[in-house]
C-alpha positions as MATLAB code, in Angstrom:
seq = 'MGVVGRAIVEVSSKLTGVVANLVQEETNGSSRLGTFLFPFLAFFLGNLTPDGQYPWGNLTDWGNNQYTESPATGIVRTYDFVISRGLIAPDGYQRDVLLVNGAFPGPLIEANWGDVIVVNVFNNISSPEEGTAMHWHGFLQEDTPWDDGAPGVSQCPIVPGKSYTYEFKASLYGTSWYHAHYSAQYAGGIVGPIVIHGPTEAKYDIDLGPVMLSDWYHRPYFDLIKDMLAPGGSPSVPSDNNLINGKMNFDCDTAAAAGDKTPCTPNAGISKFKFQTGKTHRLRLINSGADGVQRFSIDGHTMTVIANDFVPVKPYNVTAISLAVGQRADVLVTANAAGSDPKSAFWMRSDLAKCSVAKQPFALAAVYYDQADPETAPSSQPWADAGDPDSTCGASDDLDKREPLYPIPVRGEPGVTKEMKIEAYRNASDVFLFLFDGVSARVDYNHPALDMVMKGNMSFPEVSNVKDFGSAKTVRVVVINKGPGPHPMHLHGYNFYVLSSGPGDWDGKTIVRSSNPVRRDTEVVRPHGHLVLQFDANNPGIWAFHCHIGWHASGGFVASFLTQPDEVRRRWGGDGMPGKMEQVCREWDEWSQNTVVDQIDSGT';
ca = [
     122.558  157.175  -19.542;
     123.621  159.672  -22.370;
     126.859  161.208  -23.232;
     127.576  162.896  -19.816;
     126.886  159.582  -18.081;
     129.200  157.646  -20.597;
     132.027  160.283  -19.784;
     131.651  160.052  -16.066;
     130.800  156.395  -15.488;
     132.834  154.464  -17.993;
     136.083  156.061  -17.253;
     137.289  153.464  -14.737;
     138.898  154.695  -11.415;
     141.843  152.542  -12.513;
     142.571  155.227  -15.210;
     142.247  158.386  -13.307;
     145.355  158.195  -11.055;
     147.455  161.420  -11.216;
     150.599  160.158   -9.242;
     152.770  158.307  -11.714;
     154.241  154.987  -10.828;
     156.782  155.325  -13.748;
     159.333  158.057  -14.602;
     159.169  159.909  -17.860;
     162.116  157.981  -19.327;
     160.189  154.723  -18.686;
     156.989  155.881  -20.412;
     158.232  158.166  -23.254;
     162.040  157.996  -23.469;
     163.502  161.353  -23.943;
     160.229  163.250  -24.767;
     159.179  165.914  -22.350;
     155.605  166.363  -23.905;
     152.926  166.121  -21.324;
     155.116  167.205  -18.434;
     155.732  170.487  -16.665;
     159.318  170.281  -18.121;
     158.065  170.987  -21.652;
     158.527  174.823  -22.017;
     155.928  177.254  -23.305;
     156.578  178.216  -26.953;
     157.708  181.723  -28.015;
     155.440  183.686  -30.403;
     158.204  183.327  -33.065;
     161.814  182.274  -33.259;
     164.611  184.730  -33.072;
     164.244  188.523  -32.783;
     162.334  191.342  -34.473;
     163.989  192.810  -37.569;
     165.971  196.067  -37.191;
     162.954  197.983  -38.233;
     160.844  196.221  -35.636;
     158.929  193.823  -37.896;
     158.262  190.091  -37.363;
     160.427  187.634  -39.287;
     157.666  187.403  -41.899;
     157.530  191.255  -42.359;
     154.109  192.871  -42.320;
     152.186  190.021  -43.785;
     148.994  189.154  -41.975;
     146.790  186.121  -41.677;
     143.697  188.209  -42.710;
     145.184  190.326  -45.475;
     147.650  188.062  -47.376;
     147.310  184.963  -49.502;
     149.741  182.497  -47.865;
     149.728  180.312  -51.005;
     151.142  183.259  -53.196;
     152.673  185.591  -50.866;
     154.825  183.330  -48.663;
     157.989  185.089  -47.405;
     161.604  183.970  -47.702;
     163.387  184.568  -44.459;
     166.813  183.090  -45.500;
     166.884  181.157  -42.280;
     167.603  177.409  -42.304;
     166.448  175.250  -39.365;
     168.272  171.918  -39.228;
     167.361  168.854  -37.338;
     169.049  165.449  -36.994;
     166.743  162.412  -36.561;
     167.819  158.922  -35.575;
     165.002  156.354  -36.019;
     165.580  153.211  -33.839;
     163.804  150.657  -31.743;
     163.311  151.066  -27.964;
     161.430  149.690  -24.997;
     158.966  152.001  -23.307;
     155.591  151.905  -21.651;
     153.519  154.920  -22.665;
     150.507  153.655  -20.675;
     152.356  151.275  -18.384;
     152.196  148.221  -20.706;
     155.711  147.652  -21.776;
     156.362  147.290  -25.519;
     158.949  147.379  -28.221;
     158.427  150.644  -30.304;
     160.010  152.760  -32.861;
     161.561  156.156  -31.629;
     162.767  159.419  -32.963;
     165.915  160.371  -31.070;
     164.925  157.961  -28.285;
     161.538  159.806  -27.837;
     157.856  159.196  -28.201;
     156.362  161.414  -29.313;
     159.415  162.581  -31.283;
     161.076  165.988  -31.068;
     159.340  169.133  -31.898;
     160.237  170.712  -35.187;
     159.750  174.590  -34.914;
     160.434  177.281  -37.466;
     158.988  180.622  -38.678;
     156.895  181.089  -41.843;
     159.201  181.350  -44.722;
     162.130  179.432  -43.062;
     163.706  176.468  -44.709;
     163.602  173.176  -42.760;
     166.417  170.476  -43.148;
     165.944  167.179  -41.416;
     168.752  164.546  -41.710;
     167.013  161.233  -41.115;
     169.202  158.285  -40.221;
     167.640  154.765  -40.367;
     168.909  152.886  -37.374;
     166.167  150.338  -37.301;
     167.507  146.926  -36.437;
     166.470  143.421  -35.138;
     164.675  143.177  -37.510;
     165.826  145.762  -40.064;
     163.153  147.821  -41.974;
     163.320  150.724  -44.440;
     161.686  153.882  -43.661;
     160.619  157.376  -45.043;
     159.288  160.491  -43.327;
     156.336  162.576  -44.376;
     155.848  166.198  -43.417;
     152.185  166.350  -43.098;
     150.389  169.427  -44.729;
     153.591  170.840  -46.263;
     153.254  171.714  -49.961;
     156.753  170.739  -50.962;
     156.690  173.180  -53.806;
     159.757  172.580  -56.052;
     160.781  169.716  -53.714;
     158.341  166.878  -54.486;
     161.049  164.325  -53.829;
     161.046  165.260  -50.197;
     157.431  164.607  -49.484;
     158.375  161.229  -47.961;
     155.890  158.731  -49.542;
     157.959  155.669  -50.507;
     157.015  154.187  -53.873;
     155.447  157.517  -54.718;
     158.075  160.189  -54.238;
     161.155  158.409  -53.113;
     162.750  154.988  -52.432;
     162.902  154.082  -48.694;
     165.899  154.887  -46.616;
     167.921  151.670  -46.130;
     168.996  150.536  -42.600;
     172.243  152.140  -41.750;
     171.835  154.997  -44.226;
     170.269  158.442  -44.146;
     168.443  160.852  -46.354;
     168.189  164.632  -46.017;
     164.814  166.297  -46.477;
     164.792  169.967  -47.360;
     161.626  171.965  -47.859;
     160.265  175.482  -47.200;
     157.672  176.314  -44.511;
     155.471  177.925  -47.037;
     152.385  177.633  -44.661;
     152.132  178.303  -41.004;
     150.372  176.883  -38.072;
     150.394  173.329  -36.563;
     151.232  169.938  -38.027;
     153.191  166.867  -37.554;
     155.653  164.407  -39.178;
     155.247  160.626  -39.430;
     156.830  157.572  -40.943;
     154.961  156.730  -44.272;
     156.539  153.269  -44.801;
     153.623  150.755  -44.466;
     151.757  151.489  -41.104;
     155.032  152.130  -39.325;
     154.057  155.365  -37.688;
     151.528  153.477  -35.640;
     154.609  151.921  -33.967;
     155.738  155.344  -32.586;
     157.308  157.319  -35.347;
     155.501  160.635  -35.001;
     156.165  164.088  -33.721;
     154.768  167.662  -33.735;
     155.673  170.687  -36.006;
     154.852  174.308  -35.227;
     155.411  176.944  -37.917;
     155.035  180.492  -36.336;
     153.275  183.005  -38.440;
     150.973  185.941  -38.314;
     147.833  185.853  -36.218;
     145.067  188.293  -35.417;
     144.099  186.132  -32.492;
     145.091  187.435  -29.002;
     146.515  185.056  -26.454;
     149.126  185.176  -23.566;
     150.723  181.715  -23.493;
     151.433  179.058  -26.318;
     151.263  175.749  -24.540;
     152.402  173.929  -27.722;
     151.313  170.666  -29.221;
     148.633  168.361  -27.720;
     148.982  165.080  -29.658;
     146.013  162.756  -29.461;
     146.558  159.122  -30.543;
     144.976  155.782  -30.169;
     147.686  153.184  -29.082;
     148.266  149.503  -29.808;
     149.964  146.993  -27.573;
     150.942  144.785  -30.454;
     153.596  145.714  -33.158;
     152.066  147.344  -36.248;
     153.505  144.606  -38.497;
     151.753  141.949  -36.612;
     148.450  143.815  -36.789;
     148.758  144.160  -40.474;
     149.706  140.525  -40.971;
     146.422  139.533  -39.110;
     144.445  141.910  -40.995;
     145.600  140.803  -44.335;
     145.516  137.115  -43.720;
     142.881  134.947  -45.264;
     139.620  135.560  -43.427;
     141.173  138.663  -41.623;
     139.190  141.649  -40.472;
     139.758  145.350  -41.440;
     138.749  146.246  -37.900;
     141.973  146.684  -35.769;
     140.928  147.582  -32.169;
     143.107  150.005  -30.324;
     144.131  149.050  -26.702;
     144.246  152.580  -25.274;
     144.031  156.304  -26.044;
     146.887  158.831  -25.261;
     147.307  162.511  -24.895;
     150.866  163.570  -25.668;
     151.808  159.905  -25.515;
     150.655  159.293  -21.952;
     147.703  157.372  -20.302;
     147.033  154.977  -17.531;
     146.004  151.284  -18.309;
     144.102  148.766  -16.456;
     146.733  146.108  -16.396;
     144.167  143.635  -14.798;
     142.589  143.444  -18.251;
     145.764  142.234  -19.822;
     146.525  139.735  -17.013;
     142.935  138.297  -17.210;
     143.660  137.542  -20.848;
     146.820  135.566  -20.012;
     149.098  138.369  -21.123;
     152.391  138.315  -19.034;
     153.858  141.505  -20.555;
     155.136  143.797  -17.767;
     152.417  146.341  -16.931;
     152.506  149.096  -14.374;
     149.174  150.549  -13.311;
     149.000  154.348  -12.986;
     152.026  154.906  -15.219;
     151.225  158.647  -15.441;
     149.140  161.048  -17.434;
     149.915  164.206  -19.193;
     149.693  167.346  -17.056;
     149.359  171.021  -18.104;
     149.739  174.192  -16.191;
     147.307  177.036  -16.866;
     148.068  180.580  -15.532;
     144.818  181.904  -13.835;
     143.068  184.551  -16.012;
     145.459  183.999  -19.025;
     144.532  182.912  -22.529;
     146.375  179.807  -23.688;
     146.936  178.482  -27.191;
     146.628  174.735  -27.597;
     147.751  172.861  -30.804;
     145.613  169.913  -31.166;
     146.865  167.098  -33.423;
     145.098  163.693  -34.201;
     148.304  161.625  -34.661;
     146.611  158.369  -34.271;
     146.330  155.339  -36.637;
     142.494  155.013  -36.705;
     140.242  156.697  -34.315;
     138.214  160.010  -34.450;
     139.024  162.060  -31.356;
     136.510  164.152  -29.532;
     138.439  166.687  -27.399;
     137.318  168.931  -24.493;
     138.446  170.513  -21.302;
     135.883  170.419  -18.474;
     134.399  173.890  -17.695;
     136.259  175.700  -20.483;
     135.026  176.963  -23.776;
     137.471  176.739  -26.703;
     137.909  179.311  -29.506;
     138.919  177.624  -32.711;
     141.352  179.923  -34.757;
     142.805  177.453  -37.280;
     141.939  174.103  -38.936;
     145.012  172.341  -40.310;
     147.323  175.016  -41.826;
     144.399  177.362  -42.387;
     143.542  180.282  -40.128;
     139.785  180.609  -39.726;
     137.285  183.185  -38.352;
     137.124  182.412  -34.676;
     134.244  180.284  -33.445;
     133.475  178.889  -30.026;
     132.990  175.200  -29.017;
     132.957  173.125  -25.833;
     134.152  170.078  -27.764;
     135.869  169.511  -31.135;
     136.158  166.379  -33.295;
     139.488  165.612  -35.149;
     139.929  162.709  -37.497;
     143.433  161.150  -38.005;
     145.754  163.892  -39.644;
     143.558  166.872  -38.790;
     144.743  169.644  -36.512;
     143.030  172.513  -34.671;
     144.494  175.585  -32.959;
     142.304  176.655  -30.072;
     142.390  179.256  -27.413;
     141.276  178.597  -23.834;
     141.101  181.114  -21.039;
     141.675  180.030  -17.412;
     138.618  181.470  -15.909;
     136.588  178.651  -14.834;
     135.432  177.984  -11.317;
     135.459  181.712  -10.485;
     139.134  181.889  -11.633;
     140.199  180.064   -8.379;
     143.901  179.693   -8.698;
     143.818  176.291   -6.809;
     141.370  174.803   -9.492;
     142.050  171.623  -11.503;
     140.173  170.223  -14.462;
     140.109  167.099  -16.620;
     141.280  167.420  -20.329;
     139.507  164.646  -22.254;
     139.713  163.035  -25.469;
     137.314  160.165  -26.406;
     137.434  158.071  -29.368;
     134.286  158.152  -31.417;
     131.795  155.317  -31.243;
     132.642  154.429  -34.874;
     136.198  153.924  -33.968;
     137.129  150.321  -32.991;
     138.688  150.839  -29.518;
     138.963  148.597  -26.384;
     139.458  151.591  -24.052;
     138.527  154.790  -25.808;
     139.120  157.359  -23.003;
     142.182  159.621  -22.629;
     142.672  161.888  -19.874;
     145.113  164.596  -18.951;
     145.078  167.057  -15.992;
     144.924  170.876  -16.215;
     146.141  172.663  -12.979;
     145.809  176.383  -12.284;
     148.731  178.190  -10.638;
     148.186  177.099   -7.007;
     146.556  173.696   -7.628;
     148.086  170.537   -6.179;
     149.493  168.539   -9.138;
     149.257  165.317   -7.219;
     145.486  165.726   -6.697;
     143.065  164.419   -9.158;
     140.592  166.927  -10.678;
     136.863  166.464   -9.827;
     135.446  168.337  -12.641;
     132.665  167.129  -14.675;
     132.492  166.864  -18.574;
     130.565  169.041  -20.954;
     127.350  167.544  -22.153;
     128.829  167.235  -25.723;
     132.196  165.827  -24.550;
     131.496  162.388  -25.898;
     130.626  161.279  -29.455;
     127.760  163.645  -30.562;
     126.333  161.828  -33.527;
     126.990  159.188  -36.091;
     128.821  161.197  -38.885;
     132.217  160.062  -37.257;
     134.006  163.346  -37.618;
     132.535  164.263  -41.038;
     131.597  167.908  -41.547;
     128.147  169.055  -40.816;
     129.550  172.501  -40.091;
     131.057  173.711  -43.182;
     129.122  176.820  -43.046;
     130.762  177.546  -39.539;
     134.363  176.835  -40.458;
     135.249  179.924  -42.634;
     138.830  180.629  -43.649;
     140.118  184.013  -42.493;
     141.542  184.988  -45.740;
     138.857  184.500  -48.478;
     139.687  182.614  -51.604;
     136.660  181.972  -53.906;
     136.513  178.622  -55.645;
     137.119  178.885  -59.393;
     134.389  178.196  -61.947;
     134.178  174.810  -63.782;
     137.196  172.603  -62.993;
     139.353  171.354  -65.901;
     139.031  167.792  -64.784;
     136.331  166.134  -62.491;
     137.172  162.684  -61.147;
     134.629  160.523  -59.276;
     136.459  158.009  -57.037;
     134.289  155.285  -55.214;
     135.390  153.626  -52.044;
     134.682  149.875  -51.965;
     135.826  146.731  -50.303;
     136.126  143.183  -51.424;
     137.792  139.893  -50.564;
     140.194  138.521  -53.262;
     140.618  134.883  -54.197;
     142.566  134.164  -50.997;
     139.827  135.621  -48.837;
     141.931  138.626  -48.032;
     140.058  141.787  -47.234;
     141.177  144.724  -49.309;
     139.991  148.222  -50.239;
     139.191  149.401  -53.761;
     139.697  153.125  -54.486;
     138.512  153.960  -57.808;
     138.419  150.218  -58.507;
     142.018  149.539  -57.642;
     143.589  148.057  -54.578;
     146.954  149.932  -54.605;
     150.414  148.630  -54.096;
     153.510  150.784  -54.667;
     156.889  149.594  -55.982;
     159.553  150.684  -53.539;
     162.288  150.319  -56.296;
     160.565  152.424  -58.908;
     158.754  155.487  -57.269;
     156.171  156.926  -59.546;
     157.922  160.359  -59.445;
     161.276  158.826  -60.629;
     159.353  157.266  -63.529;
     157.845  160.650  -64.537;
     161.137  162.401  -64.415;
     162.648  159.720  -66.643;
     159.747  160.178  -69.174;
     158.136  156.911  -68.316;
     154.391  157.239  -67.982;
     153.554  153.530  -68.214;
     152.273  153.102  -64.638;
     151.241  149.715  -63.478;
     147.552  149.530  -62.718;
     148.197  148.648  -59.134;
     150.030  151.929  -58.609;
     146.771  153.702  -58.976;
     148.081  156.877  -60.505;
     145.649  159.375  -61.869;
     147.228  161.542  -64.498;
     145.607  164.957  -64.596;
     147.787  166.383  -67.240;
     147.949  170.054  -67.752;
     144.399  170.644  -65.973;
     144.707  173.798  -63.858;
     141.861  172.854  -61.565;
     140.837  169.484  -60.518;
     137.611  168.354  -58.833;
     137.317  164.996  -56.957;
     134.007  163.483  -55.907;
     134.609  160.746  -53.303;
     131.735  158.391  -52.823;
     131.864  156.073  -49.871;
     129.796  152.935  -50.272;
     130.843  151.572  -46.857;
     129.800  151.716  -43.187;
     132.859  153.602  -41.885;
     134.311  157.031  -42.108;
     137.654  157.838  -43.908;
     139.749  160.830  -43.342;
     140.996  161.768  -46.773;
     144.336  163.348  -47.030;
     145.944  164.914  -50.123;
     149.688  165.579  -50.184;
     151.134  168.652  -51.872;
     147.987  170.722  -51.660;
     145.252  172.367  -49.510;
     141.929  171.693  -51.142;
     138.604  173.313  -51.150;
     135.874  171.442  -49.415;
     132.826  172.016  -51.595;
     130.340  169.547  -50.139;
     129.949  166.852  -47.555;
     126.861  164.891  -46.828;
     124.832  161.625  -46.714;
     124.401  159.843  -50.096;
     125.617  160.861  -53.494;
     126.392  164.355  -54.261;
     123.608  166.188  -56.248;
     126.192  167.629  -58.665;
     125.424  171.275  -57.911;
     125.538  172.043  -54.096;
     128.679  174.023  -52.988;
     128.916  175.280  -49.654;
     129.948  179.020  -49.600;
     131.685  179.137  -53.075;
     132.826  182.599  -52.176;
     135.170  181.144  -49.442;
     134.787  177.522  -48.950;
     136.598  175.490  -46.221;
     140.321  174.779  -47.036;
     142.370  172.170  -45.467;
     144.621  169.090  -46.201;
     142.392  166.437  -44.395;
     138.660  165.984  -44.495;
     136.341  163.074  -43.552;
     133.982  161.346  -45.909;
     131.271  159.951  -43.832;
     129.747  156.506  -43.960;
     127.378  155.990  -46.899;
     128.115  159.593  -48.055;
     130.044  161.873  -50.345;
     132.957  164.532  -50.082;
     133.652  166.934  -52.862;
     136.925  168.440  -52.993;
     138.663  170.821  -55.568;
     142.240  171.983  -55.834;
     144.197  174.379  -58.066;
     146.745  172.070  -59.785;
     149.658  174.391  -59.739;
     152.204  172.270  -57.865;
     153.983  169.950  -60.289;
     154.661  166.509  -58.932;
     152.963  163.316  -57.970;
     151.040  163.385  -54.711;
     149.542  160.627  -52.622;
     145.743  160.908  -51.951;
     144.699  158.364  -49.324;
     142.620  157.349  -46.280;
     144.734  158.353  -43.250;
     143.555  155.416  -41.226;
     146.767  153.444  -41.241;
     145.161  149.951  -41.682;
     143.088  151.234  -44.613;
     146.008  152.613  -46.425;
     147.842  149.304  -45.871;
     144.862  147.525  -47.357;
     145.144  149.404  -50.602;
     143.282  152.551  -49.872;
     145.691  154.743  -51.712;
     145.948  156.726  -55.027;
     148.371  159.175  -56.494;
     147.559  162.357  -58.300;
     150.054  163.388  -61.147;
     149.769  167.166  -61.782;
     151.542  169.034  -64.598;
     153.644  166.153  -65.830;
     155.230  168.097  -68.597;
     156.512  170.657  -65.998;
     157.824  167.898  -63.945;
     159.950  166.626  -66.910;
     160.891  170.164  -67.977;
     162.342  171.090  -64.540;
     163.738  167.832  -63.259;
     164.044  165.399  -66.019;
     167.394  164.172  -67.232;
     170.304  165.955  -65.494;
     167.726  168.020  -63.350;
     166.955  164.992  -61.090;
     168.212  165.646  -57.656;
     171.326  163.447  -56.941;
     170.009  162.458  -53.454;
     166.921  161.083  -55.086;
     169.048  158.757  -57.299;
     171.347  157.851  -54.405;
     168.550  156.738  -52.042;
     167.195  154.496  -54.853;
     170.647  153.010  -55.537;
     171.006  152.117  -52.017;
     167.617  150.569  -51.769;
     168.209  148.565  -54.983;
     171.467  147.140  -53.688;
     170.052  146.442  -50.129;
     166.712  144.865  -51.404;
     168.788  142.524  -53.835;
     170.243  140.797  -50.731;
     167.508  141.369  -48.227;
     163.823  139.952  -48.452;
     161.600  143.069  -48.265;
     158.496  141.777  -46.514;
     156.003  144.120  -48.117;
     152.743  142.524  -47.126;
     150.627  145.564  -47.665;
     150.270  148.637  -50.018;
     153.693  149.725  -48.890;
     152.645  153.462  -48.046;
];
């Protein structure tokens, strides 16, 4: 029937109800995302300076290099997070989840470019207790590598009943998210959006804020990992539903038919958005899921892409856009469909790609113009390319289209070139694991790699999968995917250049637009294909490089890149080590001596 037929026919009528049978507190706790109560965002926080400038001065997105010209506003934005368990039903199926301040998704972090962000994270996870750590996706963490939030790499986990204070500069701007980086814990609910306001040449009237797209699982993350890593287990972990801003309906009859007696409410409630007729709206798309590639669209509306990850791009138009886990896109949408009739309503859609393992892959939200009835379901039809368009599973066939607004040419020959193959195997116990550059990784929570470097210990266990790039100023990484599935590759601490992406092996010479290649922090390597990345290794620290599919990272698909180790030791060795880094490790050492830490996976 084709893509259009798939989108129309396969979305069951049991999923399209717009009158919610549950209140927001029952589906999402204290979160207001996906409701009319979530406020429009301002163009920046605070006021213009006395001389009439923005908080970032006269810097622009087209004329200034954000990596070398980041402002320092002197403003500190402080947030307090409490991580705890709670009982909610994001799609009507009730389950025990992990919440940030009682909310799923967690609270919005908002700042201006050049501000300092401070987040006090208190671990209140109990029954059972777990460690935790929080990663601030896409932030460079320059001069603060210990606040990157990767346990076993940059820090020890936060002990239950204790807290850790993260403090870092918003040196880039745009849209991102935070999530737990302890095991696959974020699949249990520890996620939230981040918006860093900065300069933009794009013209729009209203900032609608974050639109978080996430596959959703009805079983606890730990149980899913336990099954996956059991003898004879499968790396395919099917999701049960697909959410927009933490909300979607679910066909409860499917659970009942399987003998599942968990409380389940049909038509729990979908996300709703208000468009002002004739106005242009900014939507900040985030794939915050654990596995699936999302294909996002709004019926009848063309989107203008103005940013990918934290990188402003030359605007280009699409009717649908693919986002792999960890990727973001800022898009502009003008409410001018259906002859700009203010009574119009339209479906917002996000479909999981066919290569994603999903029991129910369709997510819906409703967009209402000013005078539309918000209790009437839209009757709009999807774009022809709203579904999964091809077999690349979110990989880049359009590197030539996605051009950064501020041009930065790729340097000449790199100081180091590292080829890293993605493979899989079953160990002697018949457990399925990933090999990344020949290693199935497992971190040591008690001895983070960064701690070792600061103390002058460079004898990393092979299983930590640390790659020491020494004093190399430029590093090229050639990722070769030998398997049948896609992998969204995320590098902490850097934006990288995407030099090449395609089927088979790289030819060793093709570079797409070397004068200004794509830059971002997460990019997909396609099935049976290659991805060539390059980064300027000017950020001393040790940085995780991993597949952002949570189950794959749990299965060992993790490496860490050590850059400028001499500089790490010079700056922070000996008495230069932050006291809070030592404190969180002392607390973890004491707690883990008296508690069995059930680390059944890679740990990060």
